[in-house]
Amino acid sequence: MNRYVNIILIAAFSAIVVSFSSCKSDRKDGNASSQNLRLITYNVWYGFTEVPERKKTWIDWMKEQQPDIVSLQELNEYTEEKLAEDAKSYGHPYSVLLKEEGFPTGITSKYPIEDIQRIREGFHHGLMRVRIQGIYVYVIHLHPSNWQTRKVEIDQILQNIESLPTDSKVILAGDFNTFSPLDSVYYTHGRLEPFFDQRDSLYNEQNLNNGQLDYSVIQQVLDFGLIDLEASRRSSGYEFSGSFPTLIEKEGEHGDKRRLDYVFATKDVAKKVTRAEIITTDTALILSDHLPVVVDLDI
């Protein structure tokens, strides 16, 4: 009888060990690799300086999403320390800020951030490139109101990609402030052209290209061979939401909905995508003037 009791005890102990080992191997650790990777890009509107009361809700939302990499734009009034504090609150021990003045971009990660490159010259807001988990991630925030300047900026970004080692895995994530030809059917209502024409006249901006919405910047990215991840995952029942504007209270007229926030990737990365979408929940609609884009990769 004791023999059978011993066998049962040994089996139970073995099951516990296997279960513990399994849990331990599945746990994501800052210095270990993971087969699944979630990336979020988010323009957080003046670093929450306009809506400080919504910062806590945003942090809670980030915790729920459990991202691995977060590309952030408009981190106004942020310091390296402030970004690190936010990052740690949603489980990211690593963070990098591009600059501390103007409209900074930043990136946070569960995994080490390597090969950090900050580029200020030739960019209105600046450009940051890092490497995380073997992927080069570009944090993008193109010029807000001049299509020609955006074209110069994207030229430099694509040249930078060309300088990388052959077959490098690349992701571009952020606020491109411009239109995609893949969305052109959603802009045939003709309401955006007069809106931008008025802005160009009043504020000496150059949003329109010969009186038309400019698609050349995103077309250049597509011609380069990068994949628009959100557009590539649209189902037959897809309904266009755009990523700007949202329901957040904000002075002035902001025009019809349009997609300004994108995640592009090289083909080898795009093949690993299991999800890519703009989040349009009630919470996301009131946190910032932009909506976040979430991408899941099975790497």
PDB file of C-alpha atoms in Angstrom:
ATOM      1  CA  MET A   1       0.000   0.000   0.000  1.00  0.00           C
ATOM      2  CA  ASN A   2       2.838   2.384   0.922  1.00  0.00           C
ATOM      3  CA  ARG A   3       4.358   1.688  -2.478  1.00  0.00           C
ATOM      4  CA  TYR A   4       1.275   3.030  -4.261  1.00  0.00           C
ATOM      5  CA  VAL A   5       1.109   6.052  -1.962  1.00  0.00           C
ATOM      6  CA  ASN A   6       4.735   6.870  -2.810  1.00  0.00           C
ATOM      7  CA  ILE A   7       4.000   6.569  -6.528  1.00  0.00           C
ATOM      8  CA  ILE A   8       1.052   8.967  -6.205  1.00  0.00           C
ATOM      9  CA  LEU A   9       3.114  11.462  -4.209  1.00  0.00           C
ATOM     10  CA  ILE A  10       5.960  11.350  -6.732  1.00  0.00           C
ATOM     11  CA  ALA A  11       3.541  11.871  -9.614  1.00  0.00           C
ATOM     12  CA  ALA A  12       1.892  14.803  -7.872  1.00  0.00           C
ATOM     13  CA  PHE A  13       5.255  16.401  -7.099  1.00  0.00           C
ATOM     14  CA  SER A  14       6.354  15.957 -10.714  1.00  0.00           C
ATOM     15  CA  ALA A  15       3.167  17.619 -11.955  1.00  0.00           C
ATOM     16  CA  ILE A  16       3.808  20.603  -9.698  1.00  0.00           C
ATOM     17  CA  VAL A  17       7.384  20.938 -10.963  1.00  0.00           C
ATOM     18  CA  VAL A  18       6.274  20.751 -14.602  1.00  0.00           C
ATOM     19  CA  SER A  19       3.531  23.299 -13.963  1.00  0.00           C
ATOM     20  CA  PHE A  20       5.969  25.670 -12.244  1.00  0.00           C
ATOM     21  CA  SER A  21       8.521  25.275 -15.023  1.00  0.00           C
ATOM     22  CA  SER A  22       5.866  25.945 -17.634  1.00  0.00           C
ATOM     23  CA  CYS A  23       4.700  29.100 -15.878  1.00  0.00           C
ATOM     24  CA  LYS A  24       8.260  30.278 -15.461  1.00  0.00           C
ATOM     25  CA  SER A  25       9.087  29.778 -19.134  1.00  0.00           C
ATOM     26  CA  ASP A  26       5.917  31.570 -20.268  1.00  0.00           C
ATOM     27  CA  ARG A  27       6.537  34.608 -18.078  1.00  0.00           C
ATOM     28  CA  LYS A  28       7.818  37.585 -20.007  1.00  0.00           C
ATOM     29  CA  ASP A  29      11.086  38.870 -18.644  1.00  0.00           C
ATOM     30  CA  GLY A  30      12.900  42.039 -19.603  1.00  0.00           C
ATOM     31  CA  ASN A  31      16.052  40.162 -20.543  1.00  0.00           C
ATOM     32  CA  ALA A  32      14.430  37.186 -22.236  1.00  0.00           C
ATOM     33  CA  SER A  33      12.883  36.672 -25.657  1.00  0.00           C
ATOM     34  CA  SER A  34       9.198  36.155 -26.293  1.00  0.00           C
ATOM     35  CA  GLN A  35       7.400  34.540 -29.199  1.00  0.00           C
ATOM     36  CA  ASN A  36       4.641  37.165 -29.041  1.00  0.00           C
ATOM     37  CA  LEU A  37       5.174  40.877 -29.388  1.00  0.00           C
ATOM     38  CA  ARG A  38       2.578  43.640 -28.991  1.00  0.00           C
ATOM     39  CA  LEU A  39       3.365  47.132 -30.256  1.00  0.00           C
ATOM     40  CA  ILE A  40       1.281  50.249 -29.652  1.00  0.00           C
ATOM     41  CA  THR A  41       1.748  53.645 -31.248  1.00  0.00           C
ATOM     42  CA  TYR A  42       0.014  56.567 -29.588  1.00  0.00           C
ATOM     43  CA  ASN A  43       0.014  60.343 -29.998  1.00  0.00           C
ATOM     44  CA  VAL A  44      -0.934  61.486 -26.483  1.00  0.00           C
ATOM     45  CA  TRP A  45      -1.775  65.138 -27.253  1.00  0.00           C
ATOM     46  CA  TYR A  46       0.634  67.555 -25.623  1.00  0.00           C
ATOM     47  CA  GLY A  47       1.777  64.985 -23.069  1.00  0.00           C
ATOM     48  CA  PHE A  48      -1.572  65.164 -21.243  1.00  0.00           C
ATOM     49  CA  THR A  49      -0.872  68.780 -20.297  1.00  0.00           C
ATOM     50  CA  GLU A  50      -4.276  69.718 -21.735  1.00  0.00           C
ATOM     51  CA  VAL A  51      -6.128  66.903 -19.934  1.00  0.00           C
ATOM     52  CA  PRO A  52      -4.038  65.951 -16.875  1.00  0.00           C
ATOM     53  CA  GLU A  53      -7.030  64.277 -15.233  1.00  0.00           C
ATOM     54  CA  ARG A  54      -7.027  61.629 -17.968  1.00  0.00           C
ATOM     55  CA  LYS A  55      -3.425  60.554 -17.430  1.00  0.00           C
ATOM     56  CA  LYS A  56      -4.378  57.929 -14.818  1.00  0.00           C
ATOM     57  CA  THR A  57      -7.016  56.446 -17.133  1.00  0.00           C
ATOM     58  CA  TRP A  58      -4.388  56.215 -19.864  1.00  0.00           C
ATOM     59  CA  ILE A  59      -1.951  54.422 -17.547  1.00  0.00           C
ATOM     60  CA  ASP A  60      -4.709  51.976 -16.542  1.00  0.00           C
ATOM     61  CA  TRP A  61      -5.501  51.407 -20.210  1.00  0.00           C
ATOM     62  CA  MET A  62      -1.859  50.712 -20.966  1.00  0.00           C
ATOM     63  CA  LYS A  63      -1.717  48.159 -18.157  1.00  0.00           C
ATOM     64  CA  GLU A  64      -4.730  46.368 -19.625  1.00  0.00           C
ATOM     65  CA  GLN A  65      -3.150  46.253 -23.092  1.00  0.00           C
ATOM     66  CA  GLN A  66       0.098  44.681 -21.805  1.00  0.00           C
ATOM     67  CA  PRO A  67       2.224  46.025 -24.671  1.00  0.00           C
ATOM     68  CA  ASP A  68       5.816  45.005 -25.263  1.00  0.00           C
ATOM     69  CA  ILE A  69       6.818  48.134 -27.198  1.00  0.00           C
ATOM     70  CA  VAL A  70       5.167  51.555 -27.151  1.00  0.00           C
ATOM     71  CA  SER A  71       5.946  54.340 -29.646  1.00  0.00           C
ATOM     72  CA  LEU A  72       4.813  57.708 -28.261  1.00  0.00           C
ATOM     73  CA  GLN A  73       4.398  61.134 -29.837  1.00  0.00           C
ATOM     74  CA  GLU A  74       3.782  64.583 -28.314  1.00  0.00           C
ATOM     75  CA  LEU A  75       5.441  63.930 -24.965  1.00  0.00           C
ATOM     76  CA  ASN A  76       5.366  67.640 -24.201  1.00  0.00           C
ATOM     77  CA  GLU A  77       7.013  68.652 -20.907  1.00  0.00           C
ATOM     78  CA  TYR A  78       8.406  65.143 -20.421  1.00  0.00           C
ATOM     79  CA  THR A  79      11.848  64.358 -19.090  1.00  0.00           C
ATOM     80  CA  GLU A  80      13.707  61.059 -19.246  1.00  0.00           C
ATOM     81  CA  GLU A  81      12.736  60.495 -15.610  1.00  0.00           C
ATOM     82  CA  LYS A  82       9.056  61.228 -16.193  1.00  0.00           C
ATOM     83  CA  LEU A  83       8.893  58.850 -19.161  1.00  0.00           C
ATOM     84  CA  ALA A  84      10.702  56.158 -17.167  1.00  0.00           C
ATOM     85  CA  GLU A  85       8.194  56.556 -14.344  1.00  0.00           C
ATOM     86  CA  ASP A  86       5.239  56.168 -16.723  1.00  0.00           C
ATOM     87  CA  ALA A  87       6.881  53.194 -18.407  1.00  0.00           C
ATOM     88  CA  LYS A  88       7.483  51.388 -15.128  1.00  0.00           C
ATOM     89  CA  SER A  89       3.851  51.926 -14.131  1.00  0.00           C
ATOM     90  CA  TYR A  90       2.748  49.679 -17.017  1.00  0.00           C
ATOM     91  CA  GLY A  91       5.582  47.193 -16.719  1.00  0.00           C
ATOM     92  CA  HIS A  92       8.308  48.611 -18.959  1.00  0.00           C
ATOM     93  CA  PRO A  93      11.775  48.876 -17.384  1.00  0.00           C
ATOM     94  CA  TYR A  94      13.278  50.483 -20.512  1.00  0.00           C
ATOM     95  CA  SER A  95      12.522  53.870 -22.070  1.00  0.00           C
ATOM     96  CA  VAL A  96      14.163  56.499 -24.274  1.00  0.00           C
ATOM     97  CA  LEU A  97      13.126  60.119 -24.910  1.00  0.00           C
ATOM     98  CA  LEU A  98      14.192  61.903 -28.084  1.00  0.00           C
ATOM     99  CA  LYS A  99      14.458  65.368 -26.514  1.00  0.00           C
ATOM    100  CA  GLU A 100      12.934  67.499 -23.755  1.00  0.00           C
ATOM    101  CA  GLU A 101      11.743  70.579 -25.643  1.00  0.00           C
ATOM    102  CA  GLY A 102       8.973  71.093 -28.180  1.00  0.00           C
ATOM    103  CA  PHE A 103       7.091  67.966 -29.217  1.00  0.00           C
ATOM    104  CA  PRO A 104       9.265  65.030 -28.129  1.00  0.00           C
ATOM    105  CA  THR A 105       8.780  61.449 -29.181  1.00  0.00           C
ATOM    106  CA  GLY A 106       9.689  58.487 -27.008  1.00  0.00           C
ATOM    107  CA  ILE A 107       9.682  54.732 -26.808  1.00  0.00           C
ATOM    108  CA  THR A 108       9.223  52.286 -23.940  1.00  0.00           C
ATOM    109  CA  SER A 109       9.809  48.559 -23.869  1.00  0.00           C
ATOM    110  CA  LYS A 110       9.736  45.374 -21.822  1.00  0.00           C
ATOM    111  CA  TYR A 111      12.996  44.464 -23.492  1.00  0.00           C
ATOM    112  CA  PRO A 112      16.370  46.215 -23.693  1.00  0.00           C
ATOM    113  CA  ILE A 113      16.485  49.167 -26.080  1.00  0.00           C
ATOM    114  CA  GLU A 114      19.685  49.029 -28.111  1.00  0.00           C
ATOM    115  CA  ASP A 115      21.473  50.933 -30.895  1.00  0.00           C
ATOM    116  CA  ILE A 116      19.722  54.210 -30.051  1.00  0.00           C
ATOM    117  CA  GLN A 117      19.931  56.853 -32.771  1.00  0.00           C
ATOM    118  CA  ARG A 118      18.505  60.348 -32.289  1.00  0.00           C
ATOM    119  CA  ILE A 119      18.298  62.563 -35.386  1.00  0.00           C
ATOM    120  CA  ARG A 120      17.282  66.206 -35.056  1.00  0.00           C
ATOM    121  CA  GLU A 121      18.657  67.856 -38.177  1.00  0.00           C
ATOM    122  CA  GLY A 122      16.301  67.846 -41.152  1.00  0.00           C
ATOM    123  CA  PHE A 123      13.231  66.906 -39.120  1.00  0.00           C
ATOM    124  CA  HIS A 124      10.551  69.208 -37.727  1.00  0.00           C
ATOM    125  CA  HIS A 125       9.982  67.066 -34.626  1.00  0.00           C
ATOM    126  CA  GLY A 126      13.031  64.820 -34.908  1.00  0.00           C
ATOM    127  CA  LEU A 127      13.458  61.109 -35.534  1.00  0.00           C
ATOM    128  CA  MET A 128      14.422  58.260 -33.253  1.00  0.00           C
ATOM    129  CA  ARG A 129      15.565  54.792 -34.289  1.00  0.00           C
ATOM    130  CA  VAL A 130      16.236  51.947 -31.871  1.00  0.00           C
ATOM    131  CA  ARG A 131      16.625  48.182 -31.972  1.00  0.00           C
ATOM    132  CA  ILE A 132      14.449  45.937 -29.798  1.00  0.00           C
ATOM    133  CA  GLN A 133      14.361  42.149 -30.019  1.00  0.00           C
ATOM    134  CA  GLY A 134      16.331  42.317 -33.271  1.00  0.00           C
ATOM    135  CA  ILE A 135      13.834  44.735 -34.901  1.00  0.00           C
ATOM    136  CA  TYR A 136      14.725  48.296 -35.866  1.00  0.00           C
ATOM    137  CA  VAL A 137      11.871  50.507 -34.671  1.00  0.00           C
ATOM    138  CA  TYR A 138      11.497  54.050 -35.981  1.00  0.00           C
ATOM    139  CA  VAL A 139       9.417  56.439 -33.859  1.00  0.00           C
ATOM    140  CA  ILE A 140       7.721  58.733 -36.377  1.00  0.00           C
ATOM    141  CA  HIS A 141       6.188  62.198 -36.072  1.00  0.00           C
ATOM    142  CA  LEU A 142       6.202  63.987 -39.408  1.00  0.00           C
ATOM    143  CA  HIS A 143       5.544  67.686 -39.995  1.00  0.00           C
ATOM    144  CA  PRO A 144       1.960  68.611 -39.048  1.00  0.00           C
ATOM    145  CA  SER A 145       1.083  71.025 -41.856  1.00  0.00           C
ATOM    146  CA  ASN A 146       3.438  70.918 -44.845  1.00  0.00           C
ATOM    147  CA  TRP A 147       3.347  68.034 -47.322  1.00  0.00           C
ATOM    148  CA  GLN A 148       6.639  69.070 -48.955  1.00  0.00           C
ATOM    149  CA  THR A 149       8.477  68.989 -45.626  1.00  0.00           C
ATOM    150  CA  ARG A 150       6.960  65.573 -44.891  1.00  0.00           C
ATOM    151  CA  LYS A 151       8.289  64.362 -48.221  1.00  0.00           C
ATOM    152  CA  VAL A 152      11.803  65.522 -47.322  1.00  0.00           C
ATOM    153  CA  GLU A 153      11.482  63.795 -43.938  1.00  0.00           C
ATOM    154  CA  ILE A 154      10.300  60.492 -45.388  1.00  0.00           C
ATOM    155  CA  ASP A 155      13.144  60.599 -47.940  1.00  0.00           C
ATOM    156  CA  GLN A 156      15.628  60.741 -45.067  1.00  0.00           C
ATOM    157  CA  ILE A 157      13.882  57.949 -43.169  1.00  0.00           C
ATOM    158  CA  LEU A 158      13.947  55.629 -46.161  1.00  0.00           C
ATOM    159  CA  GLN A 159      17.619  56.470 -46.776  1.00  0.00           C
ATOM    160  CA  ASN A 160      18.312  55.581 -43.147  1.00  0.00           C
ATOM    161  CA  ILE A 161      16.600  52.211 -43.622  1.00  0.00           C
ATOM    162  CA  GLU A 162      18.745  51.582 -46.694  1.00  0.00           C
ATOM    163  CA  SER A 163      21.844  52.102 -44.546  1.00  0.00           C
ATOM    164  CA  LEU A 164      20.905  49.190 -42.263  1.00  0.00           C
ATOM    165  CA  PRO A 165      22.394  45.712 -42.689  1.00  0.00           C
ATOM    166  CA  THR A 166      20.826  43.690 -45.480  1.00  0.00           C
ATOM    167  CA  ASP A 167      17.523  41.985 -44.605  1.00  0.00           C
ATOM    168  CA  SER A 168      17.081  43.988 -41.400  1.00  0.00           C
ATOM    169  CA  LYS A 169      13.662  43.748 -39.787  1.00  0.00           C
ATOM    170  CA  VAL A 170      12.100  47.218 -39.648  1.00  0.00           C
ATOM    171  CA  ILE A 171       8.996  48.855 -38.165  1.00  0.00           C
ATOM    172  CA  LEU A 172       7.893  52.467 -38.646  1.00  0.00           C
ATOM    173  CA  ALA A 173       5.324  53.494 -36.031  1.00  0.00           C
ATOM    174  CA  GLY A 174       3.817  56.862 -35.313  1.00  0.00           C
ATOM    175  CA  ASP A 175       1.961  59.942 -36.469  1.00  0.00           C
ATOM    176  CA  PHE A 176       2.655  60.541 -40.170  1.00  0.00           C
ATOM    177  CA  ASN A 177       0.236  63.511 -40.393  1.00  0.00           C
ATOM    178  CA  THR A 178      -0.717  62.592 -43.951  1.00  0.00           C
ATOM    179  CA  PHE A 179      -2.987  60.481 -46.133  1.00  0.00           C
ATOM    180  CA  SER A 180      -2.708  56.980 -47.532  1.00  0.00           C
ATOM    181  CA  PRO A 181      -3.818  56.093 -51.052  1.00  0.00           C
ATOM    182  CA  LEU A 182      -5.239  52.925 -49.469  1.00  0.00           C
ATOM    183  CA  ASP A 183      -7.810  55.165 -47.739  1.00  0.00           C
ATOM    184  CA  SER A 184      -8.624  57.436 -50.678  1.00  0.00           C
ATOM    185  CA  VAL A 185     -12.058  55.885 -51.178  1.00  0.00           C
ATOM    186  CA  TYR A 186     -13.033  57.106 -47.700  1.00  0.00           C
ATOM    187  CA  TYR A 187     -12.221  60.715 -48.586  1.00  0.00           C
ATOM    188  CA  THR A 188     -14.325  61.025 -51.740  1.00  0.00           C
ATOM    189  CA  HIS A 189     -16.949  62.979 -49.770  1.00  0.00           C
ATOM    190  CA  GLY A 190     -14.865  66.057 -50.564  1.00  0.00           C
ATOM    191  CA  ARG A 191     -15.132  67.687 -47.151  1.00  0.00           C
ATOM    192  CA  LEU A 192     -11.418  67.614 -46.273  1.00  0.00           C
ATOM    193  CA  GLU A 193     -10.178  69.683 -49.221  1.00  0.00           C
ATOM    194  CA  PRO A 194     -12.086  72.885 -48.279  1.00  0.00           C
ATOM    195  CA  PHE A 195     -11.117  72.368 -44.630  1.00  0.00           C
ATOM    196  CA  PHE A 196      -7.413  72.269 -45.474  1.00  0.00           C
ATOM    197  CA  ASP A 197      -7.724  74.981 -48.096  1.00  0.00           C
ATOM    198  CA  GLN A 198      -8.992  77.294 -45.392  1.00  0.00           C
ATOM    199  CA  ARG A 199      -6.139  76.318 -43.056  1.00  0.00           C
ATOM    200  CA  ASP A 200      -3.582  76.884 -45.804  1.00  0.00           C
ATOM    201  CA  SER A 201      -4.981  80.377 -46.405  1.00  0.00           C
ATOM    202  CA  LEU A 202      -5.371  81.408 -42.765  1.00  0.00           C
ATOM    203  CA  TYR A 203      -2.173  79.967 -41.309  1.00  0.00           C
ATOM    204  CA  ASN A 204       0.171  79.892 -44.306  1.00  0.00           C
ATOM    205  CA  GLU A 205       0.272  76.090 -44.202  1.00  0.00           C
ATOM    206  CA  GLN A 206       0.792  73.702 -47.113  1.00  0.00           C
ATOM    207  CA  ASN A 207      -1.519  70.793 -46.431  1.00  0.00           C
ATOM    208  CA  LEU A 208      -2.913  70.496 -49.957  1.00  0.00           C
ATOM    209  CA  ASN A 209      -0.858  69.475 -52.977  1.00  0.00           C
ATOM    210  CA  ASN A 210      -2.221  71.511 -55.899  1.00  0.00           C
ATOM    211  CA  GLY A 211      -5.569  71.739 -54.177  1.00  0.00           C
ATOM    212  CA  GLN A 212      -5.767  68.006 -53.493  1.00  0.00           C
ATOM    213  CA  LEU A 213      -5.063  65.728 -50.545  1.00  0.00           C
ATOM    214  CA  ASP A 214      -1.457  64.604 -50.705  1.00  0.00           C
ATOM    215  CA  TYR A 215      -0.875  60.854 -50.954  1.00  0.00           C
ATOM    216  CA  SER A 216       2.724  61.032 -52.166  1.00  0.00           C
ATOM    217  CA  VAL A 217       4.440  60.535 -48.790  1.00  0.00           C
ATOM    218  CA  ILE A 218       2.650  57.301 -47.908  1.00  0.00           C
ATOM    219  CA  GLN A 219       2.830  56.155 -51.534  1.00  0.00           C
ATOM    220  CA  GLN A 220       6.595  56.496 -51.302  1.00  0.00           C
ATOM    221  CA  VAL A 221       6.634  54.282 -48.204  1.00  0.00           C
ATOM    222  CA  LEU A 222       4.533  51.666 -49.998  1.00  0.00           C
ATOM    223  CA  ASP A 223       6.701  51.849 -53.136  1.00  0.00           C
ATOM    224  CA  PHE A 224       9.730  51.253 -50.931  1.00  0.00           C
ATOM    225  CA  GLY A 225       8.218  47.870 -50.104  1.00  0.00           C
ATOM    226  CA  LEU A 226       6.963  48.470 -46.579  1.00  0.00           C
ATOM    227  CA  ILE A 227       3.578  47.034 -45.606  1.00  0.00           C
ATOM    228  CA  ASP A 228       0.783  49.097 -44.061  1.00  0.00           C
ATOM    229  CA  LEU A 229      -0.109  46.638 -41.290  1.00  0.00           C
ATOM    230  CA  GLU A 230      -3.512  48.010 -40.300  1.00  0.00           C
ATOM    231  CA  ALA A 231      -4.690  48.229 -43.909  1.00  0.00           C
ATOM    232  CA  SER A 232      -3.380  44.722 -44.632  1.00  0.00           C
ATOM    233  CA  ARG A 233      -5.576  43.219 -41.891  1.00  0.00           C
ATOM    234  CA  ARG A 234      -8.897  44.804 -42.840  1.00  0.00           C
ATOM    235  CA  SER A 235     -11.788  42.370 -43.101  1.00  0.00           C
ATOM    236  CA  SER A 236     -14.607  42.399 -45.659  1.00  0.00           C
ATOM    237  CA  GLY A 237     -16.834  44.166 -43.138  1.00  0.00           C
ATOM    238  CA  TYR A 238     -14.289  46.882 -42.354  1.00  0.00           C
ATOM    239  CA  GLU A 239     -15.650  50.309 -41.401  1.00  0.00           C
ATOM    240  CA  PHE A 240     -13.303  53.263 -41.661  1.00  0.00           C
ATOM    241  CA  SER A 241     -12.777  55.036 -38.341  1.00  0.00           C
ATOM    242  CA  GLY A 242      -9.664  57.056 -39.037  1.00  0.00           C
ATOM    243  CA  SER A 243      -7.322  57.804 -36.141  1.00  0.00           C
ATOM    244  CA  PHE A 244      -8.064  61.535 -35.825  1.00  0.00           C
ATOM    245  CA  PRO A 245      -9.963  63.454 -34.485  1.00  0.00           C
ATOM    246  CA  THR A 246     -11.539  61.792 -31.434  1.00  0.00           C
ATOM    247  CA  LEU A 247     -14.316  62.824 -29.052  1.00  0.00           C
ATOM    248  CA  ILE A 248     -11.974  64.638 -26.704  1.00  0.00           C
ATOM    249  CA  GLU A 249     -12.965  68.225 -26.018  1.00  0.00           C
ATOM    250  CA  LYS A 250     -10.723  70.493 -28.047  1.00  0.00           C
ATOM    251  CA  GLU A 251     -11.104  74.043 -29.295  1.00  0.00           C
ATOM    252  CA  GLY A 252     -11.506  74.792 -32.982  1.00  0.00           C
ATOM    253  CA  GLU A 253     -12.637  72.888 -36.052  1.00  0.00           C
ATOM    254  CA  HIS A 254     -10.697  69.711 -36.831  1.00  0.00           C
ATOM    255  CA  GLY A 255     -12.268  68.365 -40.000  1.00  0.00           C
ATOM    256  CA  ASP A 256     -13.586  64.954 -40.924  1.00  0.00           C
ATOM    257  CA  LYS A 257     -12.108  61.720 -39.631  1.00  0.00           C
ATOM    258  CA  ARG A 258      -8.903  60.642 -41.268  1.00  0.00           C
ATOM    259  CA  ARG A 259      -6.096  58.161 -40.669  1.00  0.00           C
ATOM    260  CA  LEU A 260      -2.841  59.827 -39.667  1.00  0.00           C
ATOM    261  CA  ASP A 261      -1.312  57.117 -37.445  1.00  0.00           C
ATOM    262  CA  TYR A 262       0.342  54.110 -39.056  1.00  0.00           C
ATOM    263  CA  VAL A 263       2.533  51.104 -38.458  1.00  0.00           C
ATOM    264  CA  PHE A 264       4.590  49.993 -41.460  1.00  0.00           C
ATOM    265  CA  ALA A 265       6.934  47.002 -41.535  1.00  0.00           C
ATOM    266  CA  THR A 266       9.214  45.055 -43.818  1.00  0.00           C
ATOM    267  CA  LYS A 267       7.622  42.023 -45.447  1.00  0.00           C
ATOM    268  CA  ASP A 268       9.302  39.504 -43.149  1.00  0.00           C
ATOM    269  CA  VAL A 269       7.807  41.259 -40.129  1.00  0.00           C
ATOM    270  CA  ALA A 270       4.420  41.745 -41.794  1.00  0.00           C
ATOM    271  CA  LYS A 271       4.128  37.980 -42.311  1.00  0.00           C
ATOM    272  CA  LYS A 272       4.149  37.547 -38.527  1.00  0.00           C
ATOM    273  CA  VAL A 273       1.241  39.928 -37.859  1.00  0.00           C
ATOM    274  CA  THR A 274      -1.806  38.356 -36.214  1.00  0.00           C
ATOM    275  CA  ARG A 275      -3.604  41.623 -35.410  1.00  0.00           C
ATOM    276  CA  ALA A 276      -3.349  45.251 -36.501  1.00  0.00           C
ATOM    277  CA  GLU A 277      -6.101  47.724 -35.740  1.00  0.00           C
ATOM    278  CA  ILE A 278      -7.006  51.213 -34.635  1.00  0.00           C
ATOM    279  CA  ILE A 279      -8.620  51.077 -31.199  1.00  0.00           C
ATOM    280  CA  THR A 280     -11.965  52.901 -31.128  1.00  0.00           C
ATOM    281  CA  THR A 281     -13.287  52.010 -27.686  1.00  0.00           C
ATOM    282  CA  ASP A 282     -15.156  54.566 -25.595  1.00  0.00           C
ATOM    283  CA  THR A 283     -12.061  54.970 -23.431  1.00  0.00           C
ATOM    284  CA  ALA A 284      -9.687  55.545 -26.349  1.00  0.00           C
ATOM    285  CA  LEU A 285     -12.033  58.133 -27.843  1.00  0.00           C
ATOM    286  CA  ILE A 286     -11.594  60.485 -24.875  1.00  0.00           C
ATOM    287  CA  LEU A 287      -7.943  59.997 -23.859  1.00  0.00           C
ATOM    288  CA  SER A 288      -6.229  61.917 -26.657  1.00  0.00           C
ATOM    289  CA  ASP A 289      -7.045  63.648 -29.933  1.00  0.00           C
ATOM    290  CA  HIS A 290      -5.548  60.627 -31.726  1.00  0.00           C
ATOM    291  CA  LEU A 291      -6.530  56.973 -31.487  1.00  0.00           C
ATOM    292  CA  PRO A 292      -3.908  54.296 -30.761  1.00  0.00           C
ATOM    293  CA  VAL A 293      -2.849  51.613 -33.220  1.00  0.00           C
ATOM    294  CA  VAL A 294      -2.161  48.138 -31.804  1.00  0.00           C
ATOM    295  CA  VAL A 295      -0.177  45.447 -33.627  1.00  0.00           C
ATOM    296  CA  ASP A 296       0.401  41.875 -32.464  1.00  0.00           C
ATOM    297  CA  LEU A 297       3.249  39.815 -33.895  1.00  0.00           C
ATOM    298  CA  ASP A 298       3.900  36.107 -33.582  1.00  0.00           C
ATOM    299  CA  ILE A 299       7.665  36.159 -33.970  1.00  0.00           C
TER     300      ILE A 299
END
